[in-house]
Amino acid sequence: MKYSRFIVFFLFTLPVSLAWAQTSTLAGITYDSAVPLQAKLTQRKDAEGKPLSLYNLSFVGGSEARVPAIVSVPASPKPGKQPAIILLHGLGGDKNQLQLLAMMLSGKGYTTIAIDVAGHGDRPKVNGKSIGEQDLTGMRTVAAQTVQDLRRTVDYLLSRTEIDPKRIGFVGVSLGGVLGARFLAEEPRVAAASLWVAGGDWGTLITTSAHPFAKRFRDTGDTDATKIRLALADVDPVPAISRAAPRPLLFLNGATDDVVPKASSDALFAAARDPKERVILPGGHTTSLFDMASRTISFLDKHLKP
C-alpha cells in the first residue's frame, strides 16, 4: 500500500507530457497511440450542394474498433492554432444529438468532435446485444471501449495541425459525463471539462435511478448494489476522478434529477479534487440546454482561450 501511494504521488508530480501513457488496457480494451488512425474525413453539403462546416469522420479507436464521429469547425476561424472540444452524448442517444451544442461552440471559435458511445448510433451492437439489453459484462465493455475511443479522439485532434494541443476540452452529457469522468482520469491531454447531469458509483446509480435501463436491471434481479459496484469497479469514475486534477472541472446537475440521483452526483463531485465547481440548476435530468451551454462556454473560454 505504501508503494502504491508513492507511485500515485510520483505520477501526480510528473509533467503532463511525461505522465501520459502511450498504451493502456481497461477492462480488456486496449489504447495504443502507435496504431494508425486511418482517418476518413468527408465534408457535408447542404441541399443545394454547397459545402458545410460539418464533416463526417471515422477513425480507429480502442482495440482497433472503428469510431464514427461528426466534426464541426468555425465558419471563420481566427489565425493561429484553434481550441477544440470533444463531445459525448448520453445513454440511448448518438453523436447527432449534440449538434446544437456543437454549433454554439463553433460560433465561439471552437472545433468540436462528437463520437458515438460504443453500441450507439452507427456503431455495432456490443456482445450481440442492443444497448438496452446489456448485462453488467456488456456495460463494462461499453464503458471501457468508449474511454479508450475518447483517448484516440485526442490522438486524432493532435494529428490536425490547426488544433492547439494545450487547448483541448471535453463536454459529456449524462452517461457521456459518467464515462467522460472516467476518461479524464486516464487522459491528461484534456485541459478542462464540463460534466452535465453526471454522477458516479454504479452500484448506487443502477439501484436508484429512474431511467428505464436501470429499472430493467432491477426487474431482472440485479438489485445488489455491492455486486454491481464490484463488477464495474474499474470503469467507475468515483475511484478515479481525483486523477483529473489539477485540471478544472465544471459539474452541472439538476436539483430534482431522478435519473442520476443526488447520491450519485454528490459522490462524483466529492471524489473530484480542486479546482472544481458545481452548479445545481432548477429541474431534473433535463434542464435548460441554453443555461448549461452558456455556463459551459463561459467556463471553457476562461480556461481554454488566452
PDB file of C-alpha atoms in Angstrom:
ATOM      1  CA  MET A   1       0.000   0.000   0.000  1.00  0.00           C
ATOM      2  CA  LYS A   2       2.830   2.414   0.848  1.00  0.00           C
ATOM      3  CA  TYR A   3       4.472   1.774  -2.501  1.00  0.00           C
ATOM      4  CA  SER A   4       1.150   2.292  -4.314  1.00  0.00           C
ATOM      5  CA  ARG A   5       0.698   5.672  -2.644  1.00  0.00           C
ATOM      6  CA  PHE A   6       4.239   6.645  -3.560  1.00  0.00           C
ATOM      7  CA  ILE A   7       3.645   5.732  -7.198  1.00  0.00           C
ATOM      8  CA  VAL A   8       0.402   7.762  -7.302  1.00  0.00           C
ATOM      9  CA  PHE A   9       2.191  10.746  -5.758  1.00  0.00           C
ATOM     10  CA  PHE A  10       5.051  10.407  -8.216  1.00  0.00           C
ATOM     11  CA  LEU A  11       2.683  10.375 -11.197  1.00  0.00           C
ATOM     12  CA  PHE A  12       0.903  13.481  -9.953  1.00  0.00           C
ATOM     13  CA  THR A  13       4.213  15.347  -9.815  1.00  0.00           C
ATOM     14  CA  LEU A  14       5.228  14.440 -13.372  1.00  0.00           C
ATOM     15  CA  PRO A  15       4.676  16.919 -16.207  1.00  0.00           C
ATOM     16  CA  VAL A  16       1.596  16.039 -18.267  1.00  0.00           C
ATOM     17  CA  SER A  17       3.703  15.086 -21.282  1.00  0.00           C
ATOM     18  CA  LEU A  18       5.594  12.522 -19.182  1.00  0.00           C
ATOM     19  CA  ALA A  19       2.594  11.145 -17.275  1.00  0.00           C
ATOM     20  CA  TRP A  20       0.693  10.400 -20.474  1.00  0.00           C
ATOM     21  CA  ALA A  21       0.640   6.661 -21.145  1.00  0.00           C
ATOM     22  CA  GLN A  22       1.040   5.769 -24.816  1.00  0.00           C
ATOM     23  CA  THR A  23      -0.540   2.348 -24.235  1.00  0.00           C
ATOM     24  CA  SER A  24      -3.032   1.114 -21.664  1.00  0.00           C
ATOM     25  CA  THR A  25      -5.664  -1.570 -21.166  1.00  0.00           C
ATOM     26  CA  LEU A  26      -9.005  -1.068 -19.433  1.00  0.00           C
ATOM     27  CA  ALA A  27     -11.400  -3.992 -18.954  1.00  0.00           C
ATOM     28  CA  GLY A  28      -9.707  -5.786 -21.844  1.00  0.00           C
ATOM     29  CA  ILE A  29      -9.900  -2.831 -24.267  1.00  0.00           C
ATOM     30  CA  THR A  30      -6.548  -1.502 -25.442  1.00  0.00           C
ATOM     31  CA  TYR A  31      -5.467   2.050 -26.134  1.00  0.00           C
ATOM     32  CA  ASP A  32      -2.352   2.280 -28.280  1.00  0.00           C
ATOM     33  CA  SER A  33      -1.317   5.644 -29.698  1.00  0.00           C
ATOM     34  CA  ALA A  34       1.003   3.919 -32.198  1.00  0.00           C
ATOM     35  CA  VAL A  35      -1.846   2.230 -34.084  1.00  0.00           C
ATOM     36  CA  PRO A  36      -2.571   4.207 -37.290  1.00  0.00           C
ATOM     37  CA  LEU A  37      -5.789   6.211 -37.049  1.00  0.00           C
ATOM     38  CA  GLN A  38      -6.752   5.505 -40.683  1.00  0.00           C
ATOM     39  CA  ALA A  39      -8.957   8.605 -40.504  1.00  0.00           C
ATOM     40  CA  LYS A  40     -11.601   9.156 -43.173  1.00  0.00           C
ATOM     41  CA  LEU A  41     -12.956  12.717 -43.323  1.00  0.00           C
ATOM     42  CA  THR A  42     -15.770  13.797 -45.666  1.00  0.00           C
ATOM     43  CA  GLN A  43     -17.266  17.261 -45.833  1.00  0.00           C
ATOM     44  CA  ARG A  44     -21.054  17.521 -45.648  1.00  0.00           C
ATOM     45  CA  LYS A  45     -23.079  19.561 -48.143  1.00  0.00           C
ATOM     46  CA  ASP A  46     -26.439  21.292 -47.933  1.00  0.00           C
ATOM     47  CA  ALA A  47     -29.469  20.564 -50.109  1.00  0.00           C
ATOM     48  CA  GLU A  48     -28.029  22.769 -52.869  1.00  0.00           C
ATOM     49  CA  GLY A  49     -24.682  21.030 -52.816  1.00  0.00           C
ATOM     50  CA  LYS A  50     -22.818  23.821 -51.020  1.00  0.00           C
ATOM     51  CA  PRO A  51     -20.131  22.674 -48.549  1.00  0.00           C
ATOM     52  CA  LEU A  52     -20.912  22.988 -44.847  1.00  0.00           C
ATOM     53  CA  SER A  53     -18.654  23.464 -41.831  1.00  0.00           C
ATOM     54  CA  LEU A  54     -19.532  19.895 -40.831  1.00  0.00           C
ATOM     55  CA  TYR A  55     -17.610  16.730 -41.607  1.00  0.00           C
ATOM     56  CA  ASN A  56     -18.306  13.030 -41.245  1.00  0.00           C
ATOM     57  CA  LEU A  57     -15.318  11.296 -39.699  1.00  0.00           C
ATOM     58  CA  SER A  58     -14.312   7.775 -38.787  1.00  0.00           C
ATOM     59  CA  PHE A  59     -11.054   6.566 -37.260  1.00  0.00           C
ATOM     60  CA  VAL A  60      -9.530   3.597 -35.448  1.00  0.00           C
ATOM     61  CA  GLY A  61     -10.334   3.613 -31.720  1.00  0.00           C
ATOM     62  CA  GLY A  62      -9.686   1.323 -28.778  1.00  0.00           C
ATOM     63  CA  SER A  63      -8.764  -2.270 -29.683  1.00  0.00           C
ATOM     64  CA  GLU A  64      -8.853  -1.094 -33.305  1.00  0.00           C
ATOM     65  CA  ALA A  65     -12.638  -0.643 -33.399  1.00  0.00           C
ATOM     66  CA  ARG A  66     -13.913   1.855 -35.961  1.00  0.00           C
ATOM     67  CA  VAL A  67     -15.298   5.052 -34.364  1.00  0.00           C
ATOM     68  CA  PRO A  68     -17.828   7.240 -36.242  1.00  0.00           C
ATOM     69  CA  ALA A  69     -17.823  10.955 -35.456  1.00  0.00           C
ATOM     70  CA  ILE A  70     -19.003  14.391 -36.565  1.00  0.00           C
ATOM     71  CA  VAL A  71     -16.567  17.299 -36.742  1.00  0.00           C
ATOM     72  CA  SER A  72     -17.774  20.901 -36.661  1.00  0.00           C
ATOM     73  CA  VAL A  73     -15.370  23.732 -37.466  1.00  0.00           C
ATOM     74  CA  PRO A  74     -15.718  27.511 -37.088  1.00  0.00           C
ATOM     75  CA  ALA A  75     -17.000  29.175 -40.236  1.00  0.00           C
ATOM     76  CA  SER A  76     -14.449  31.987 -39.799  1.00  0.00           C
ATOM     77  CA  PRO A  77     -11.555  30.636 -37.727  1.00  0.00           C
ATOM     78  CA  LYS A  78      -9.109  33.075 -36.183  1.00  0.00           C
ATOM     79  CA  PRO A  79      -5.451  32.961 -37.229  1.00  0.00           C
ATOM     80  CA  GLY A  80      -3.207  30.539 -35.379  1.00  0.00           C
ATOM     81  CA  LYS A  81      -3.921  27.284 -33.620  1.00  0.00           C
ATOM     82  CA  GLN A  82      -7.500  26.646 -32.534  1.00  0.00           C
ATOM     83  CA  PRO A  83      -9.076  25.183 -29.356  1.00  0.00           C
ATOM     84  CA  ALA A  84     -11.116  22.001 -29.694  1.00  0.00           C
ATOM     85  CA  ILE A  85     -13.867  20.336 -27.653  1.00  0.00           C
ATOM     86  CA  ILE A  86     -14.759  16.631 -27.529  1.00  0.00           C
ATOM     87  CA  LEU A  87     -18.493  15.981 -27.045  1.00  0.00           C
ATOM     88  CA  LEU A  88     -20.115  12.798 -25.709  1.00  0.00           C
ATOM     89  CA  HIS A  89     -23.850  12.049 -25.653  1.00  0.00           C
ATOM     90  CA  GLY A  90     -25.986  10.150 -23.146  1.00  0.00           C
ATOM     91  CA  LEU A  91     -27.451   6.645 -22.876  1.00  0.00           C
ATOM     92  CA  GLY A  92     -29.540   5.673 -25.891  1.00  0.00           C
ATOM     93  CA  GLY A  93     -28.509   8.774 -27.842  1.00  0.00           C
ATOM     94  CA  ASP A  94     -25.949   9.382 -30.558  1.00  0.00           C
ATOM     95  CA  LYS A  95     -23.477  11.965 -31.802  1.00  0.00           C
ATOM     96  CA  ASN A  96     -26.147  13.855 -33.790  1.00  0.00           C
ATOM     97  CA  GLN A  97     -27.960  14.925 -30.614  1.00  0.00           C
ATOM     98  CA  LEU A  98     -25.127  17.284 -29.699  1.00  0.00           C
ATOM     99  CA  GLN A  99     -25.067  19.257 -32.933  1.00  0.00           C
ATOM    100  CA  LEU A 100     -26.869  22.285 -31.466  1.00  0.00           C
ATOM    101  CA  LEU A 101     -24.204  22.498 -28.772  1.00  0.00           C
ATOM    102  CA  ALA A 102     -21.529  21.932 -31.436  1.00  0.00           C
ATOM    103  CA  MET A 103     -22.917  24.847 -33.460  1.00  0.00           C
ATOM    104  CA  MET A 104     -22.888  27.102 -30.415  1.00  0.00           C
ATOM    105  CA  LEU A 105     -19.282  26.170 -29.664  1.00  0.00           C
ATOM    106  CA  SER A 106     -18.213  26.556 -33.293  1.00  0.00           C
ATOM    107  CA  GLY A 107     -19.746  30.017 -33.267  1.00  0.00           C
ATOM    108  CA  LYS A 108     -17.389  30.821 -30.402  1.00  0.00           C
ATOM    109  CA  GLY A 109     -14.337  29.651 -32.300  1.00  0.00           C
ATOM    110  CA  TYR A 110     -14.080  26.013 -31.174  1.00  0.00           C
ATOM    111  CA  THR A 111     -13.631  22.977 -33.372  1.00  0.00           C
ATOM    112  CA  THR A 112     -15.794  20.173 -31.971  1.00  0.00           C
ATOM    113  CA  ILE A 113     -15.776  16.426 -32.438  1.00  0.00           C
ATOM    114  CA  ALA A 114     -18.675  14.248 -31.274  1.00  0.00           C
ATOM    115  CA  ILE A 115     -18.353  10.460 -31.299  1.00  0.00           C
ATOM    116  CA  ASP A 116     -20.860   7.663 -30.794  1.00  0.00           C
ATOM    117  CA  VAL A 117     -20.624   5.799 -27.490  1.00  0.00           C
ATOM    118  CA  ALA A 118     -19.913   2.094 -28.065  1.00  0.00           C
ATOM    119  CA  GLY A 119     -23.118   0.273 -29.021  1.00  0.00           C
ATOM    120  CA  HIS A 120     -24.863   3.534 -30.000  1.00  0.00           C
ATOM    121  CA  GLY A 121     -25.628   5.369 -33.213  1.00  0.00           C
ATOM    122  CA  ASP A 122     -23.756   3.976 -36.201  1.00  0.00           C
ATOM    123  CA  ARG A 123     -21.764   1.504 -34.128  1.00  0.00           C
ATOM    124  CA  PRO A 124     -22.353  -2.266 -33.972  1.00  0.00           C
ATOM    125  CA  LYS A 125     -24.013  -3.988 -31.036  1.00  0.00           C
ATOM    126  CA  VAL A 126     -21.834  -4.932 -28.076  1.00  0.00           C
ATOM    127  CA  ASN A 127     -21.697  -8.687 -27.434  1.00  0.00           C
ATOM    128  CA  GLY A 128     -24.540  -9.088 -29.920  1.00  0.00           C
ATOM    129  CA  LYS A 129     -26.979  -7.082 -27.783  1.00  0.00           C
ATOM    130  CA  SER A 130     -28.593  -3.676 -28.166  1.00  0.00           C
ATOM    131  CA  ILE A 131     -27.650  -1.089 -25.581  1.00  0.00           C
ATOM    132  CA  GLY A 132     -30.910  -1.591 -23.694  1.00  0.00           C
ATOM    133  CA  GLU A 133     -30.246  -5.342 -23.335  1.00  0.00           C
ATOM    134  CA  GLN A 134     -26.749  -5.162 -21.850  1.00  0.00           C
ATOM    135  CA  ASP A 135     -25.824  -7.021 -18.689  1.00  0.00           C
ATOM    136  CA  LEU A 136     -23.029  -5.963 -16.316  1.00  0.00           C
ATOM    137  CA  THR A 137     -20.361  -7.542 -18.515  1.00  0.00           C
ATOM    138  CA  GLY A 138     -21.683  -5.691 -21.545  1.00  0.00           C
ATOM    139  CA  MET A 139     -21.892  -2.408 -19.673  1.00  0.00           C
ATOM    140  CA  ARG A 140     -18.285  -2.775 -18.577  1.00  0.00           C
ATOM    141  CA  THR A 141     -17.259  -3.301 -22.204  1.00  0.00           C
ATOM    142  CA  VAL A 142     -19.308  -0.313 -23.399  1.00  0.00           C
ATOM    143  CA  ALA A 143     -17.662   1.909 -20.795  1.00  0.00           C
ATOM    144  CA  ALA A 144     -14.099   0.702 -21.389  1.00  0.00           C
ATOM    145  CA  GLN A 145     -14.424   0.835 -25.162  1.00  0.00           C
ATOM    146  CA  THR A 146     -15.708   4.395 -25.026  1.00  0.00           C
ATOM    147  CA  VAL A 147     -12.985   5.558 -22.649  1.00  0.00           C
ATOM    148  CA  GLN A 148     -10.307   4.221 -24.990  1.00  0.00           C
ATOM    149  CA  ASP A 149     -12.120   5.633 -28.034  1.00  0.00           C
ATOM    150  CA  LEU A 150     -12.086   9.065 -26.392  1.00  0.00           C
ATOM    151  CA  ARG A 151      -8.339   8.787 -25.910  1.00  0.00           C
ATOM    152  CA  ARG A 152      -7.988   8.011 -29.614  1.00  0.00           C
ATOM    153  CA  THR A 153     -10.172  11.050 -30.303  1.00  0.00           C
ATOM    154  CA  VAL A 154      -7.489  13.139 -28.613  1.00  0.00           C
ATOM    155  CA  ASP A 155      -4.915  11.442 -30.847  1.00  0.00           C
ATOM    156  CA  TYR A 156      -6.960  12.434 -33.889  1.00  0.00           C
ATOM    157  CA  LEU A 157      -7.233  16.070 -32.777  1.00  0.00           C
ATOM    158  CA  LEU A 158      -3.488  16.213 -32.210  1.00  0.00           C
ATOM    159  CA  SER A 159      -2.932  14.898 -35.735  1.00  0.00           C
ATOM    160  CA  ARG A 160      -4.555  18.108 -37.008  1.00  0.00           C
ATOM    161  CA  THR A 161      -2.006  20.892 -37.378  1.00  0.00           C
ATOM    162  CA  GLU A 162      -4.620  23.601 -36.765  1.00  0.00           C
ATOM    163  CA  ILE A 163      -5.509  22.309 -33.273  1.00  0.00           C
ATOM    164  CA  ASP A 164      -3.709  23.659 -30.213  1.00  0.00           C
ATOM    165  CA  PRO A 165      -2.623  20.600 -28.162  1.00  0.00           C
ATOM    166  CA  LYS A 166      -2.811  22.630 -24.948  1.00  0.00           C
ATOM    167  CA  ARG A 167      -6.412  23.760 -25.511  1.00  0.00           C
ATOM    168  CA  ILE A 168      -8.497  20.598 -25.776  1.00  0.00           C
ATOM    169  CA  GLY A 169     -11.667  20.446 -23.683  1.00  0.00           C
ATOM    170  CA  PHE A 170     -14.444  17.950 -23.040  1.00  0.00           C
ATOM    171  CA  VAL A 171     -18.221  18.127 -22.516  1.00  0.00           C
ATOM    172  CA  GLY A 172     -20.141  14.988 -21.518  1.00  0.00           C
ATOM    173  CA  VAL A 173     -23.900  14.694 -21.052  1.00  0.00           C
ATOM    174  CA  SER A 174     -25.452  12.170 -18.632  1.00  0.00           C
ATOM    175  CA  LEU A 175     -23.801   8.810 -19.479  1.00  0.00           C
ATOM    176  CA  GLY A 176     -21.367  10.869 -21.531  1.00  0.00           C
ATOM    177  CA  GLY A 177     -20.422  12.696 -18.352  1.00  0.00           C
ATOM    178  CA  VAL A 178     -20.078   9.452 -16.374  1.00  0.00           C
ATOM    179  CA  LEU A 179     -17.812   7.878 -18.993  1.00  0.00           C
ATOM    180  CA  GLY A 180     -16.116  11.209 -19.606  1.00  0.00           C
ATOM    181  CA  ALA A 181     -15.147  11.485 -15.948  1.00  0.00           C
ATOM    182  CA  ARG A 182     -13.509   8.068 -16.195  1.00  0.00           C
ATOM    183  CA  PHE A 183     -11.793   9.137 -19.428  1.00  0.00           C
ATOM    184  CA  LEU A 184     -10.377  12.277 -17.788  1.00  0.00           C
ATOM    185  CA  ALA A 185      -8.687  10.118 -15.173  1.00  0.00           C
ATOM    186  CA  GLU A 186      -6.759   8.362 -17.966  1.00  0.00           C
ATOM    187  CA  GLU A 187      -6.174  11.279 -20.307  1.00  0.00           C
ATOM    188  CA  PRO A 188      -4.019  14.206 -19.119  1.00  0.00           C
ATOM    189  CA  ARG A 189      -4.043  15.913 -22.523  1.00  0.00           C
ATOM    190  CA  VAL A 190      -7.537  17.341 -21.908  1.00  0.00           C
ATOM    191  CA  ALA A 191      -7.177  20.752 -20.270  1.00  0.00           C
ATOM    192  CA  ALA A 192     -10.708  21.395 -18.920  1.00  0.00           C
ATOM    193  CA  ALA A 193     -14.067  19.607 -18.793  1.00  0.00           C
ATOM    194  CA  SER A 194     -17.752  20.268 -18.163  1.00  0.00           C
ATOM    195  CA  LEU A 195     -19.883  17.326 -16.982  1.00  0.00           C
ATOM    196  CA  TRP A 196     -23.658  17.699 -17.437  1.00  0.00           C
ATOM    197  CA  VAL A 197     -26.119  15.832 -15.172  1.00  0.00           C
ATOM    198  CA  ALA A 198     -23.478  13.192 -14.497  1.00  0.00           C
ATOM    199  CA  GLY A 199     -22.706  11.026 -11.489  1.00  0.00           C
ATOM    200  CA  GLY A 200     -20.760   8.024 -10.333  1.00  0.00           C
ATOM    201  CA  ASP A 201     -20.889   4.905  -8.160  1.00  0.00           C
ATOM    202  CA  TRP A 202     -22.518   2.395 -10.499  1.00  0.00           C
ATOM    203  CA  GLY A 203     -23.982   0.451  -7.578  1.00  0.00           C
ATOM    204  CA  THR A 204     -25.965   3.442  -6.333  1.00  0.00           C
ATOM    205  CA  LEU A 205     -26.775   4.677  -9.814  1.00  0.00           C
ATOM    206  CA  ILE A 206     -28.279   1.440 -11.144  1.00  0.00           C
ATOM    207  CA  THR A 207     -30.182   0.572  -7.958  1.00  0.00           C
ATOM    208  CA  THR A 208     -31.772   4.029  -7.523  1.00  0.00           C
ATOM    209  CA  SER A 209     -32.071   5.592 -11.000  1.00  0.00           C
ATOM    210  CA  ALA A 210     -35.481   6.119 -12.589  1.00  0.00           C
ATOM    211  CA  HIS A 211     -34.039   5.505 -16.063  1.00  0.00           C
ATOM    212  CA  PRO A 212     -35.767   2.602 -17.893  1.00  0.00           C
ATOM    213  CA  PHE A 213     -32.388   0.914 -18.354  1.00  0.00           C
ATOM    214  CA  ALA A 214     -31.813   0.833 -14.582  1.00  0.00           C
ATOM    215  CA  LYS A 215     -35.388  -0.274 -13.943  1.00  0.00           C
ATOM    216  CA  ARG A 216     -34.869  -3.238 -16.286  1.00  0.00           C
ATOM    217  CA  PHE A 217     -31.844  -4.280 -14.263  1.00  0.00           C
ATOM    218  CA  ARG A 218     -33.906  -4.241 -11.081  1.00  0.00           C
ATOM    219  CA  ASP A 219     -36.777  -6.092 -12.738  1.00  0.00           C
ATOM    220  CA  THR A 220     -34.452  -8.879 -13.864  1.00  0.00           C
ATOM    221  CA  GLY A 221     -32.954  -9.412 -10.440  1.00  0.00           C
ATOM    222  CA  ASP A 222     -29.741  -7.347 -10.474  1.00  0.00           C
ATOM    223  CA  THR A 223     -30.519  -5.315  -7.361  1.00  0.00           C
ATOM    224  CA  ASP A 224     -27.391  -5.894  -5.294  1.00  0.00           C
ATOM    225  CA  ALA A 225     -25.515  -2.568  -5.234  1.00  0.00           C
ATOM    226  CA  THR A 226     -22.360  -4.206  -3.909  1.00  0.00           C
ATOM    227  CA  LYS A 227     -22.338  -6.789  -6.704  1.00  0.00           C
ATOM    228  CA  ILE A 228     -22.835  -4.065  -9.314  1.00  0.00           C
ATOM    229  CA  ARG A 229     -20.168  -1.894  -7.724  1.00  0.00           C
ATOM    230  CA  LEU A 230     -17.630  -4.712  -7.807  1.00  0.00           C
ATOM    231  CA  ALA A 231     -18.477  -5.767 -11.369  1.00  0.00           C
ATOM    232  CA  LEU A 232     -17.986  -2.222 -12.698  1.00  0.00           C
ATOM    233  CA  ALA A 233     -15.254  -1.049 -10.329  1.00  0.00           C
ATOM    234  CA  ASP A 234     -12.605  -0.437 -12.978  1.00  0.00           C
ATOM    235  CA  VAL A 235     -14.935   1.690 -15.116  1.00  0.00           C
ATOM    236  CA  ASP A 236     -16.471   3.654 -12.224  1.00  0.00           C
ATOM    237  CA  PRO A 237     -15.429   7.327 -12.273  1.00  0.00           C
ATOM    238  CA  VAL A 238     -15.656   7.829  -8.491  1.00  0.00           C
ATOM    239  CA  PRO A 239     -12.428   5.992  -7.526  1.00  0.00           C
ATOM    240  CA  ALA A 240     -10.608   7.533 -10.498  1.00  0.00           C
ATOM    241  CA  ILE A 241     -11.796  11.138 -10.927  1.00  0.00           C
ATOM    242  CA  SER A 242      -9.227  12.552  -8.483  1.00  0.00           C
ATOM    243  CA  ARG A 243      -6.589  11.860 -11.148  1.00  0.00           C
ATOM    244  CA  ALA A 244      -8.134  14.580 -13.316  1.00  0.00           C
ATOM    245  CA  ALA A 245      -6.572  17.210 -11.028  1.00  0.00           C
ATOM    246  CA  PRO A 246      -5.221  19.838 -11.373  1.00  0.00           C
ATOM    247  CA  ARG A 247      -7.342  20.449 -14.459  1.00  0.00           C
ATOM    248  CA  PRO A 248     -10.524  22.490 -13.843  1.00  0.00           C
ATOM    249  CA  LEU A 249     -13.882  20.690 -13.810  1.00  0.00           C
ATOM    250  CA  LEU A 250     -17.403  22.122 -14.017  1.00  0.00           C
ATOM    251  CA  PHE A 251     -20.307  19.985 -12.743  1.00  0.00           C
ATOM    252  CA  LEU A 252     -23.856  20.935 -13.768  1.00  0.00           C
ATOM    253  CA  ASN A 253     -26.651  18.984 -12.042  1.00  0.00           C
ATOM    254  CA  GLY A 254     -30.442  19.213 -11.830  1.00  0.00           C
ATOM    255  CA  ALA A 255     -31.999  19.894  -8.429  1.00  0.00           C
ATOM    256  CA  THR A 256     -34.660  17.188  -8.819  1.00  0.00           C
ATOM    257  CA  ASP A 257     -32.813  14.723 -11.068  1.00  0.00           C
ATOM    258  CA  ASP A 258     -34.089  11.161 -10.548  1.00  0.00           C
ATOM    259  CA  VAL A 259     -32.171   9.623 -13.476  1.00  0.00           C
ATOM    260  CA  VAL A 260     -28.806  10.476 -11.953  1.00  0.00           C
ATOM    261  CA  PRO A 261     -29.913  10.804  -8.309  1.00  0.00           C
ATOM    262  CA  LYS A 262     -28.312  13.212  -5.866  1.00  0.00           C
ATOM    263  CA  ALA A 263     -26.363  10.476  -4.059  1.00  0.00           C
ATOM    264  CA  SER A 264     -24.673   9.557  -7.332  1.00  0.00           C
ATOM    265  CA  SER A 265     -23.859  13.091  -8.456  1.00  0.00           C
ATOM    266  CA  ASP A 266     -22.717  14.013  -4.929  1.00  0.00           C
ATOM    267  CA  ALA A 267     -20.350  11.033  -4.897  1.00  0.00           C
ATOM    268  CA  LEU A 268     -18.689  12.078  -8.147  1.00  0.00           C
ATOM    269  CA  PHE A 269     -18.291  15.724  -7.143  1.00  0.00           C
ATOM    270  CA  ALA A 270     -16.961  14.821  -3.704  1.00  0.00           C
ATOM    271  CA  ALA A 271     -14.354  12.486  -5.210  1.00  0.00           C
ATOM    272  CA  ALA A 272     -13.052  15.129  -7.609  1.00  0.00           C
ATOM    273  CA  ARG A 273     -10.200  17.348  -6.489  1.00  0.00           C
ATOM    274  CA  ASP A 274      -9.834  21.099  -6.857  1.00  0.00           C
ATOM    275  CA  PRO A 275     -10.070  23.106  -8.977  1.00  0.00           C
ATOM    276  CA  LYS A 276     -13.727  22.176  -9.329  1.00  0.00           C
ATOM    277  CA  GLU A 277     -17.049  23.987  -9.260  1.00  0.00           C
ATOM    278  CA  ARG A 278     -20.632  22.816  -9.197  1.00  0.00           C
ATOM    279  CA  VAL A 279     -23.911  24.476 -10.134  1.00  0.00           C
ATOM    280  CA  ILE A 280     -27.276  22.993  -9.147  1.00  0.00           C
ATOM    281  CA  LEU A 281     -29.836  24.074 -11.721  1.00  0.00           C
ATOM    282  CA  PRO A 282     -33.637  24.092 -11.473  1.00  0.00           C
ATOM    283  CA  GLY A 283     -35.306  20.996 -12.913  1.00  0.00           C
ATOM    284  CA  GLY A 284     -34.471  17.340 -13.187  1.00  0.00           C
ATOM    285  CA  HIS A 285     -32.322  15.353 -15.578  1.00  0.00           C
ATOM    286  CA  THR A 286     -33.468  17.505 -18.492  1.00  0.00           C
ATOM    287  CA  THR A 287     -32.727  21.065 -17.503  1.00  0.00           C
ATOM    288  CA  SER A 288     -32.158  24.223 -19.579  1.00  0.00           C
ATOM    289  CA  LEU A 289     -29.862  23.492 -22.533  1.00  0.00           C
ATOM    290  CA  PHE A 290     -29.260  27.199 -23.022  1.00  0.00           C
ATOM    291  CA  ASP A 291     -28.287  27.692 -19.373  1.00  0.00           C
ATOM    292  CA  MET A 292     -25.942  24.702 -19.337  1.00  0.00           C
ATOM    293  CA  ALA A 293     -24.420  25.657 -22.693  1.00  0.00           C
ATOM    294  CA  SER A 294     -23.922  29.296 -21.645  1.00  0.00           C
ATOM    295  CA  ARG A 295     -22.252  28.320 -18.372  1.00  0.00           C
ATOM    296  CA  THR A 296     -20.108  25.751 -20.161  1.00  0.00           C
ATOM    297  CA  ILE A 297     -18.969  28.161 -22.870  1.00  0.00           C
ATOM    298  CA  SER A 298     -18.028  30.772 -20.247  1.00  0.00           C
ATOM    299  CA  PHE A 299     -16.100  28.106 -18.332  1.00  0.00           C
ATOM    300  CA  LEU A 300     -14.280  26.881 -21.449  1.00  0.00           C
ATOM    301  CA  ASP A 301     -13.495  30.416 -22.569  1.00  0.00           C
ATOM    302  CA  LYS A 302     -11.954  31.102 -19.181  1.00  0.00           C
ATOM    303  CA  HIS A 303      -9.676  28.072 -19.266  1.00  0.00           C
ATOM    304  CA  LEU A 304      -9.006  27.434 -22.960  1.00  0.00           C
ATOM    305  CA  LYS A 305      -8.748  30.885 -24.512  1.00  0.00           C
ATOM    306  CA  PRO A 306      -5.698  33.072 -23.920  1.00  0.00           C
TER     307      PRO A 306
END
